[in-house]
Amino acid sequence: MNWLDQSIMRTRGLGKDRTGQTHSLTEALQGRYHYTIGPYSDPVLHIKPGDRVIVETRDAFESKIQTEQDLPSKVLTMPFVNPQNGPVMVEGAEKGDVLAVYIEEIAPRGPNPRGTCAMIPQFGALSGTSLTAMLAEDLPELVRKIDLDEQGVYWSKRVTFPYRPHIGTLSCSPEIDSINTLTPDSHGGNMDLPDMGPGSITYLPVQSAGGRLFIGDAHACQGDGEVCGTAVEFASTTTIQVDLIKHWNIQWPRLENESVIMSIGSARPLEDATRIAYKELILWMEAEYGYDRWDAYMMLSQCGQVRLGNFVDPKYTVGAGISKKYLAAV
Amino acid sequence: MNWLDQSIMRTRGLGKDRTGQTHSLTEALQGRYHYTIGPYSDPVLHIKPGDRVIVETRDAFESKIQTEQDLPSKVLTMPFVNPQNGPVMVEGAEKGDVLAVYIEEIAPRGPNPRGTCAMIPQFGALSGTSLTAMLAEDLPELVRKIDLDEQGVYWSKRVTFPYRPHIGTLSCSPEIDSINTLTPDSHGGNMDLPDMGPGSITYLPVQSAGGRLFIGDAHACQGDGEVCGTAVEFASTTTIQVDLIKHWNIQWPRLENESVIMSIGSARPLEDATRIAYKELILWMEAEYGYDRWDAYMMLSQCGQVRLGNFVDPKYTVGAGISKKYLAAV
Amino acid sequence: MNWLDQSIMRTRGLGKDRTGQTHSLTEALQGRYHYTIGPYSDPVLHIKPGDRVIVETRDAFESKIQTEQDLPSKVLTMPFVNPQNGPVMVEGAEKGDVLAVYIEEIAPRGPNPRGTCAMIPQFGALSGTSLTAMLAEDLPELVRKIDLDEQGVYWSKRVTFPYRPHIGTLSCSPEIDSINTLTPDSHGGNMDLPDMGPGSITYLPVQSAGGRLFIGDAHACQGDGEVCGTAVEFASTTTIQVDLIKHWNIQWPRLENESVIMSIGSARPLEDATRIAYKELILWMEAEYGYDRWDAYMMLSQCGQVRLGNFVDPKYTVGAGISKKYLAAV
Amino acid sequence: MNWLDQSIMRTRGLGKDRTGQTHSLTEALQGRYHYTIGPYSDPVLHIKPGDRVIVETRDAFESKIQTEQDLPSKVLTMPFVNPQNGPVMVEGAEKGDVLAVYIEEIAPRGPNPRGTCAMIPQFGALSGTSLTAMLAEDLPELVRKIDLDEQGVYWSKRVTFPYRPHIGTLSCSPEIDSINTLTPDSHGGNMDLPDMGPGSITYLPVQSAGGRLFIGDAHACQGDGEVCGTAVEFASTTTIQVDLIKHWNIQWPRLENESVIMSIGSARPLEDATRIAYKELILWMEAEYGYDRWDAYMMLSQCGQVRLGNFVDPKYTVGAGISKKYLAAV
């Protein structure tokens, strides 16, 4: 039996007993993409637990950067960036439940050079920003257009990166807030976590009826922290399976793949994001894996795995994980 | 000529040439109070630049804490706290303008004990919170009900505080976000800045048509930082005059009173809030008071005044000010 | 009876029963000034509790900046800045005691222009630094030489600041660390707190025999936060009275003047400095002024006073105070 | 040719042309262990570039915790923890040079249970501390004694961790500061970085003649961040080879192993540690691997690897690395 059949999604999701339907969320069906994640937008799709959705995501710059001469400060209008598909309504989802999103595949869309990376004024970890205000001159504004396919990301003559795609932004709607798509928080949002690729399941707390799932912001590859502020951003065809776990009351997103479980926190300063992630993981080990709270705390001090998602967004994102081999009962 | 006649509001606001009308924004007229500040709610009032509004604000707990036995964890339902009046639409306000809000008076409403202070679990600067996650037991949950009038805040047999009221939450709407009323940011919001009392003018950047002004959260008094998480919260009758300054493109709220001008930043960590406030003040001195940028920077190192609004909300708020005596031309 | 006679120093210090002697700690007597504060340097003076010391402090640049053409990057050699007088040994001081330092007077020394302010590369709150690493070009390097006397600080044709001097760096030695003179911490050090002027008493925890008092870094005036990184630095003749309070086990420096008591914390991020200061103040109110811990916490939320010392040094400094009028028993 | 022969140490170190001598730094030879890292202690050993040293390190609690009933608050006296071997003087080392420390082997010493993990009051990432001051009750004080050998760390009946030892504290002396052994900074110190195990080379900036190398604090295993505050602490026999690279002017420690190069930053808040690490890595790629600064910045946004060493010490430590496969010339 493979790991997926033993996953929380497959063992606790409502969809385990049915053959899911497959939906297409094309650009045409989506129509207007969204720049906030909240309860005030109209659903584009209604699905049932266990259904699959093939989503045409746009790149974070909404295809406005076509050449290396298309400077972000010229072609973009803040805050209208990082367009999201959705909201997708999941039948039966209510506050106190969880949506499980299994990413099957992320395939590139559109003609090459499909990938875009940019240094944007007042953005990035080693630049003054609107929040970390500085008086220095801006860094140069630079754009890189990059060929990519499922075999590689062709960065330069010298360097090819492996194609390791992930979804940068994934969320249910907050209960009453409508949050711009640059900001991650307890609802998910712009986490920019490299683990959120094919073969991963993300668990998102449901805050309103239907869950209101949003998805977008595919990255062909990304380093820990997304230090310059952008990954290799690209338009994708992303296939997900969505399930519903009733009455699982979690406060922050969680993730599972073949080898680890992970809790995800987003906050500033960065130690607070890390604190959230580790605390949630400890409470999870206590609630569901038979660990004493203090034993979990001391154990993670020996085997905890930390992933820095981003430290460039309005909140920073950290995942704290533990290998599944330590979770099996004796 | 008094300072008010020389203020930015009175010299640059559209209302200076007309006799403003006075509106009453009563509880009845308000109807439903708001828990987010954003562009998705229906206006309750339309006014013209220079008009006065007498607002019946509710306390931050919406009167649900009537006795010291009414524990927040029992009677409150998050995120439905800190109810706001509004949105008030100001004729002619457009993105790139500024709303000026002069606070004339803040008078207590309702029978004593009108004031409420509480230690709320997972809230306050010296407690673990949802963002600064800790594993310790919560602090005790405590409520204080306090008699107050315009002569004093009768804290205990031993201590009476002066009545020094201010408005904790004041904002225009963000352009696309709808932000819960606990969080301050560049739109204003829950700044909890003691300077925002009678005799002050707050300048708020307009992000959408009409400005969409929200107001609430009166405090009878508050220390720097609001360390336990709450002030002496009370229901008020607050009288404001609202004016419109066209084409004043500011990024963060500003404030003026008889003796200082002040820029206001909200962010985490606290040094980032302070950086924003000082940078905005420097740019303001450069743009409007004839100072060289570096001279302003070095000068503020000798005479800048910092007020810590709060360091308990989801973002912290700091005001950086300079005495008006240093702004007069030679 | 004036406040000083009722101060902690005068009521609990060993020196209250004797007529103190006056010592001169001249440049000649000092000889080599110190760039770290620690237990490894040789005493320059031995005094008794209640004695006065007239100290010739050097400016933070050690007089190497004589003209506006003397750029810090040319004339200074890091870490050899902020020279300190001391260590002064106080008879009978042991770990677990407190040194009380009453500042009687701070008078300027040397010919005008005595004052120096500078923008130093990779230093200051709105610049990338060695700790807040950025990739931008440095801000311009600028020096201001300023005439000053006890009537004023003559900043420019347009602006004269009042002469409000204070001591930037004051400390006992840590127990085993020897800490550079740019860094404040629980021992005191480079706090850059404007309240530490004439008429104030600073209480410093003793960590080693004799206390090993260091003092230096006079500022003719300074704004909250010392935003550009430097105040109006000058050489001074500073007169202090030093007393010894036995068995007062405090963890961080404290301060008293005519109107407030204040606790002082130094840490990063800035909220941690503020947390320390407020927690220490609460514990102080509980231990010595008859307040319940939670009552003190909630009270300070209404009347606490926060001073930002600096947010430019390797650790930031905050004082949290309360008016003495709230400390008197009923 | 293996990676070590191509390492910076072996290609640029003075020791490459000689057969190094092997020294034993036993407990007896060490005599008094050190609790600060600085220039004020007496050398215990003089070696030449390329020499090997077999060091008997003590555990961080100096063997005072022998059973699970030996509570830290009872048996430890702060700040006398984390004892260090050294200082070891390296012939020819001067300010502006670098010591290279290749870790050959870390073997356990002493009888089982050799390993100790503890939850210490006011210490750990999810507890209030002396710097992140809170008013809550302390977490429980708990000790775990753990059997371990080179085959495994026998945590519990349920869990055995692999034996993956590393050195927690490694440093040259600062130029004038003497820093307690709990604190990491630009000199190295208590970095608690799991990468610093057998098969790694750490590069440390020399600040004073001889370099004054200190080493200690072996961990049998450690998770990212050392969340509860302690790893599996143990006494070791650690074999290192030390070399000297002349005229390599680096500001912060660096590390190299078979697959990556890494820069190491230590600061608070955690984003500042990460900023330092990434900035140093960019400057390194620019100076020595032929990358344009902005290309390096954008590339690391796609392939940078972040390791969280600790977020529990007085400063937090982060390593930022890049795979060596991207450093080879075309």
PDB file of C-alpha atoms in Angstrom, chain C residues 91-226:
ATOM      1  CA  GLU C  91      34.021  49.752  48.485  1.00  0.00           C
ATOM      2  CA  GLY C  92      31.858  46.912  49.686  1.00  0.00           C
ATOM      3  CA  ALA C  93      30.012  46.282  46.417  1.00  0.00           C
ATOM      4  CA  GLU C  94      29.349  42.602  45.718  1.00  0.00           C
ATOM      5  CA  LYS C  95      27.255  40.543  43.348  1.00  0.00           C
ATOM      6  CA  GLY C  96      23.630  40.964  44.335  1.00  0.00           C
ATOM      7  CA  ASP C  97      24.016  44.642  45.261  1.00  0.00           C
ATOM      8  CA  VAL C  98      23.230  47.759  43.241  1.00  0.00           C
ATOM      9  CA  LEU C  99      25.250  50.844  42.407  1.00  0.00           C
ATOM     10  CA  ALA C 100      23.213  54.072  42.416  1.00  0.00           C
ATOM     11  CA  VAL C 101      24.587  56.810  40.153  1.00  0.00           C
ATOM     12  CA  TYR C 102      23.112  60.253  40.650  1.00  0.00           C
ATOM     13  CA  ILE C 103      24.062  62.662  37.874  1.00  0.00           C
ATOM     14  CA  GLU C 104      24.536  66.126  39.311  1.00  0.00           C
ATOM     15  CA  GLU C 105      25.836  67.976  36.305  1.00  0.00           C
ATOM     16  CA  ILE C 106      27.070  67.496  32.753  1.00  0.00           C
ATOM     17  CA  ALA C 107      29.142  70.450  31.523  1.00  0.00           C
ATOM     18  CA  PRO C 108      30.786  70.795  28.091  1.00  0.00           C
ATOM     19  CA  ARG C 109      34.563  70.529  27.769  1.00  0.00           C
ATOM     20  CA  GLY C 110      36.947  71.777  25.105  1.00  0.00           C
ATOM     21  CA  PRO C 111      36.735  74.485  22.431  1.00  0.00           C
ATOM     22  CA  ASN C 112      33.786  74.898  20.075  1.00  0.00           C
ATOM     23  CA  PRO C 113      32.592  73.424  17.779  1.00  0.00           C
ATOM     24  CA  ARG C 114      32.475  70.812  20.510  1.00  0.00           C
ATOM     25  CA  GLY C 115      29.584  68.817  19.194  1.00  0.00           C
ATOM     26  CA  THR C 116      29.730  66.159  16.505  1.00  0.00           C
ATOM     27  CA  CYS C 117      26.961  64.338  14.669  1.00  0.00           C
ATOM     28  CA  ALA C 118      27.650  61.942  11.816  1.00  0.00           C
ATOM     29  CA  MET C 119      25.998  59.661   9.332  1.00  0.00           C
ATOM     30  CA  ILE C 120      28.310  56.648   9.355  1.00  0.00           C
ATOM     31  CA  PRO C 121      28.231  54.030   6.586  1.00  0.00           C
ATOM     32  CA  GLN C 122      26.338  50.860   7.578  1.00  0.00           C
ATOM     33  CA  PHE C 123      25.022  52.502  10.716  1.00  0.00           C
ATOM     34  CA  GLY C 124      21.726  54.112  11.703  1.00  0.00           C
ATOM     35  CA  ALA C 125      18.106  52.961  11.771  1.00  0.00           C
ATOM     36  CA  LEU C 126      17.274  53.726   8.129  1.00  0.00           C
ATOM     37  CA  SER C 127      20.403  52.149   6.658  1.00  0.00           C
ATOM     38  CA  GLY C 128      21.474  48.601   6.088  1.00  0.00           C
ATOM     39  CA  THR C 129      23.940  47.583   8.795  1.00  0.00           C
ATOM     40  CA  SER C 130      26.231  44.721   9.676  1.00  0.00           C
ATOM     41  CA  LEU C 131      23.232  43.074  11.351  1.00  0.00           C
ATOM     42  CA  THR C 132      20.360  44.171   9.100  1.00  0.00           C
ATOM     43  CA  ALA C 133      22.260  43.265   5.964  1.00  0.00           C
ATOM     44  CA  MET C 134      21.179  44.927   2.715  1.00  0.00           C
ATOM     45  CA  LEU C 135      22.605  45.092  -0.797  1.00  0.00           C
ATOM     46  CA  ALA C 136      21.938  48.793  -1.444  1.00  0.00           C
ATOM     47  CA  GLU C 137      24.608  51.430  -1.760  1.00  0.00           C
ATOM     48  CA  ASP C 138      25.520  53.126   1.515  1.00  0.00           C
ATOM     49  CA  LEU C 139      23.901  56.402   2.465  1.00  0.00           C
ATOM     50  CA  PRO C 140      26.202  59.408   2.091  1.00  0.00           C
ATOM     51  CA  GLU C 141      28.814  59.791   4.825  1.00  0.00           C
ATOM     52  CA  LEU C 142      28.299  63.158   6.469  1.00  0.00           C
ATOM     53  CA  VAL C 143      29.671  65.011   9.477  1.00  0.00           C
ATOM     54  CA  ARG C 144      28.182  67.951  11.327  1.00  0.00           C
ATOM     55  CA  LYS C 145      30.272  69.977  13.754  1.00  0.00           C
ATOM     56  CA  ILE C 146      28.079  71.946  16.147  1.00  0.00           C
ATOM     57  CA  ASP C 147      28.707  74.793  18.560  1.00  0.00           C
ATOM     58  CA  LEU C 148      27.097  74.205  21.923  1.00  0.00           C
ATOM     59  CA  ASP C 149      27.129  75.573  25.456  1.00  0.00           C
ATOM     60  CA  GLU C 150      24.858  75.256  28.466  1.00  0.00           C
ATOM     61  CA  GLN C 151      22.369  77.618  26.856  1.00  0.00           C
ATOM     62  CA  GLY C 152      21.837  75.748  23.608  1.00  0.00           C
ATOM     63  CA  VAL C 153      22.933  73.470  20.817  1.00  0.00           C
ATOM     64  CA  TYR C 154      23.333  75.653  17.739  1.00  0.00           C
ATOM     65  CA  TRP C 155      22.361  73.162  15.067  1.00  0.00           C
ATOM     66  CA  SER C 156      21.857  75.550  12.139  1.00  0.00           C
ATOM     67  CA  LYS C 157      20.801  79.082  11.340  1.00  0.00           C
ATOM     68  CA  ARG C 158      17.265  77.852  11.472  1.00  0.00           C
ATOM     69  CA  VAL C 159      17.325  75.618  14.522  1.00  0.00           C
ATOM     70  CA  THR C 160      18.718  75.791  18.057  1.00  0.00           C
ATOM     71  CA  PHE C 161      18.049  72.839  20.329  1.00  0.00           C
ATOM     72  CA  PRO C 162      17.850  73.201  24.099  1.00  0.00           C
ATOM     73  CA  TYR C 163      20.903  71.866  25.935  1.00  0.00           C
ATOM     74  CA  ARG C 164      19.547  68.677  27.483  1.00  0.00           C
ATOM     75  CA  PRO C 165      22.591  66.556  28.134  1.00  0.00           C
ATOM     76  CA  HIS C 166      22.656  62.948  29.200  1.00  0.00           C
ATOM     77  CA  ILE C 167      25.158  60.123  29.583  1.00  0.00           C
ATOM     78  CA  GLY C 168      24.901  57.578  26.787  1.00  0.00           C
ATOM     79  CA  THR C 169      26.897  54.766  28.374  1.00  0.00           C
ATOM     80  CA  LEU C 170      26.834  53.792  32.034  1.00  0.00           C
ATOM     81  CA  SER C 171      27.437  50.366  33.526  1.00  0.00           C
ATOM     82  CA  CYS C 172      28.788  48.006  36.051  1.00  0.00           C
ATOM     83  CA  SER C 173      30.918  45.214  34.645  1.00  0.00           C
ATOM     84  CA  PRO C 174      29.260  41.955  33.613  1.00  0.00           C
ATOM     85  CA  GLU C 175      30.411  38.970  35.653  1.00  0.00           C
ATOM     86  CA  ILE C 176      32.510  37.255  32.971  1.00  0.00           C
ATOM     87  CA  ASP C 177      31.763  38.931  29.631  1.00  0.00           C
ATOM     88  CA  SER C 178      33.703  41.923  28.381  1.00  0.00           C
ATOM     89  CA  ILE C 179      31.296  43.759  26.111  1.00  0.00           C
ATOM     90  CA  ASN C 180      32.190  46.395  23.533  1.00  0.00           C
ATOM     91  CA  THR C 181      31.047  49.894  24.385  1.00  0.00           C
ATOM     92  CA  LEU C 182      28.571  50.091  21.510  1.00  0.00           C
ATOM     93  CA  THR C 183      26.287  47.440  22.981  1.00  0.00           C
ATOM     94  CA  PRO C 184      23.790  47.824  25.813  1.00  0.00           C
ATOM     95  CA  ASP C 185      22.566  44.819  27.784  1.00  0.00           C
ATOM     96  CA  SER C 186      21.504  43.891  31.317  1.00  0.00           C
ATOM     97  CA  HIS C 187      24.701  45.425  32.687  1.00  0.00           C
ATOM     98  CA  GLY C 188      23.752  48.834  31.265  1.00  0.00           C
ATOM     99  CA  GLY C 189      26.235  49.850  28.588  1.00  0.00           C
ATOM    100  CA  ASN C 190      25.417  51.968  25.586  1.00  0.00           C
ATOM    101  CA  MET C 191      21.752  52.593  26.390  1.00  0.00           C
ATOM    102  CA  ASP C 192      21.561  56.099  24.881  1.00  0.00           C
ATOM    103  CA  LEU C 193      18.554  56.933  27.036  1.00  0.00           C
ATOM    104  CA  PRO C 194      17.749  60.667  27.153  1.00  0.00           C
ATOM    105  CA  ASP C 195      16.383  60.359  30.707  1.00  0.00           C
ATOM    106  CA  MET C 196      19.880  59.635  32.004  1.00  0.00           C
ATOM    107  CA  GLY C 197      20.701  63.314  32.486  1.00  0.00           C
ATOM    108  CA  PRO C 198      21.268  65.667  35.423  1.00  0.00           C
ATOM    109  CA  GLY C 199      18.694  65.016  38.118  1.00  0.00           C
ATOM    110  CA  SER C 200      18.410  61.298  37.441  1.00  0.00           C
ATOM    111  CA  ILE C 201      19.556  58.314  39.464  1.00  0.00           C
ATOM    112  CA  THR C 202      20.466  55.131  37.611  1.00  0.00           C
ATOM    113  CA  TYR C 203      20.524  51.832  39.461  1.00  0.00           C
ATOM    114  CA  LEU C 204      22.919  49.227  38.082  1.00  0.00           C
ATOM    115  CA  PRO C 205      23.091  45.577  39.131  1.00  0.00           C
ATOM    116  CA  VAL C 206      26.507  44.662  40.566  1.00  0.00           C
ATOM    117  CA  GLN C 207      27.955  41.466  39.100  1.00  0.00           C
ATOM    118  CA  SER C 208      31.473  41.490  40.513  1.00  0.00           C
ATOM    119  CA  ALA C 209      33.385  42.808  43.515  1.00  0.00           C
ATOM    120  CA  GLY C 210      33.598  46.602  43.544  1.00  0.00           C
ATOM    121  CA  GLY C 211      30.913  46.913  40.891  1.00  0.00           C
ATOM    122  CA  ARG C 212      33.498  48.186  38.381  1.00  0.00           C
ATOM    123  CA  LEU C 213      31.677  51.319  37.204  1.00  0.00           C
ATOM    124  CA  PHE C 214      32.225  52.611  33.659  1.00  0.00           C
ATOM    125  CA  ILE C 215      30.912  55.917  32.292  1.00  0.00           C
ATOM    126  CA  GLY C 216      31.183  57.884  29.051  1.00  0.00           C
ATOM    127  CA  ASP C 217      29.484  59.011  25.851  1.00  0.00           C
ATOM    128  CA  ALA C 218      27.895  62.336  26.778  1.00  0.00           C
ATOM    129  CA  HIS C 219      25.211  63.696  24.432  1.00  0.00           C
ATOM    130  CA  ALA C 220      24.250  67.393  24.404  1.00  0.00           C
ATOM    131  CA  CYS C 221      20.798  66.415  23.200  1.00  0.00           C
ATOM    132  CA  GLN C 222      19.209  63.372  21.601  1.00  0.00           C
ATOM    133  CA  GLY C 223      15.884  62.475  20.093  1.00  0.00           C
ATOM    134  CA  ASP C 224      13.984  59.302  20.892  1.00  0.00           C
ATOM    135  CA  GLY C 225      15.691  56.397  19.147  1.00  0.00           C
ATOM    136  CA  GLU C 226      18.810  58.276  18.004  1.00  0.00           C
TER     137      GLU C 226
END
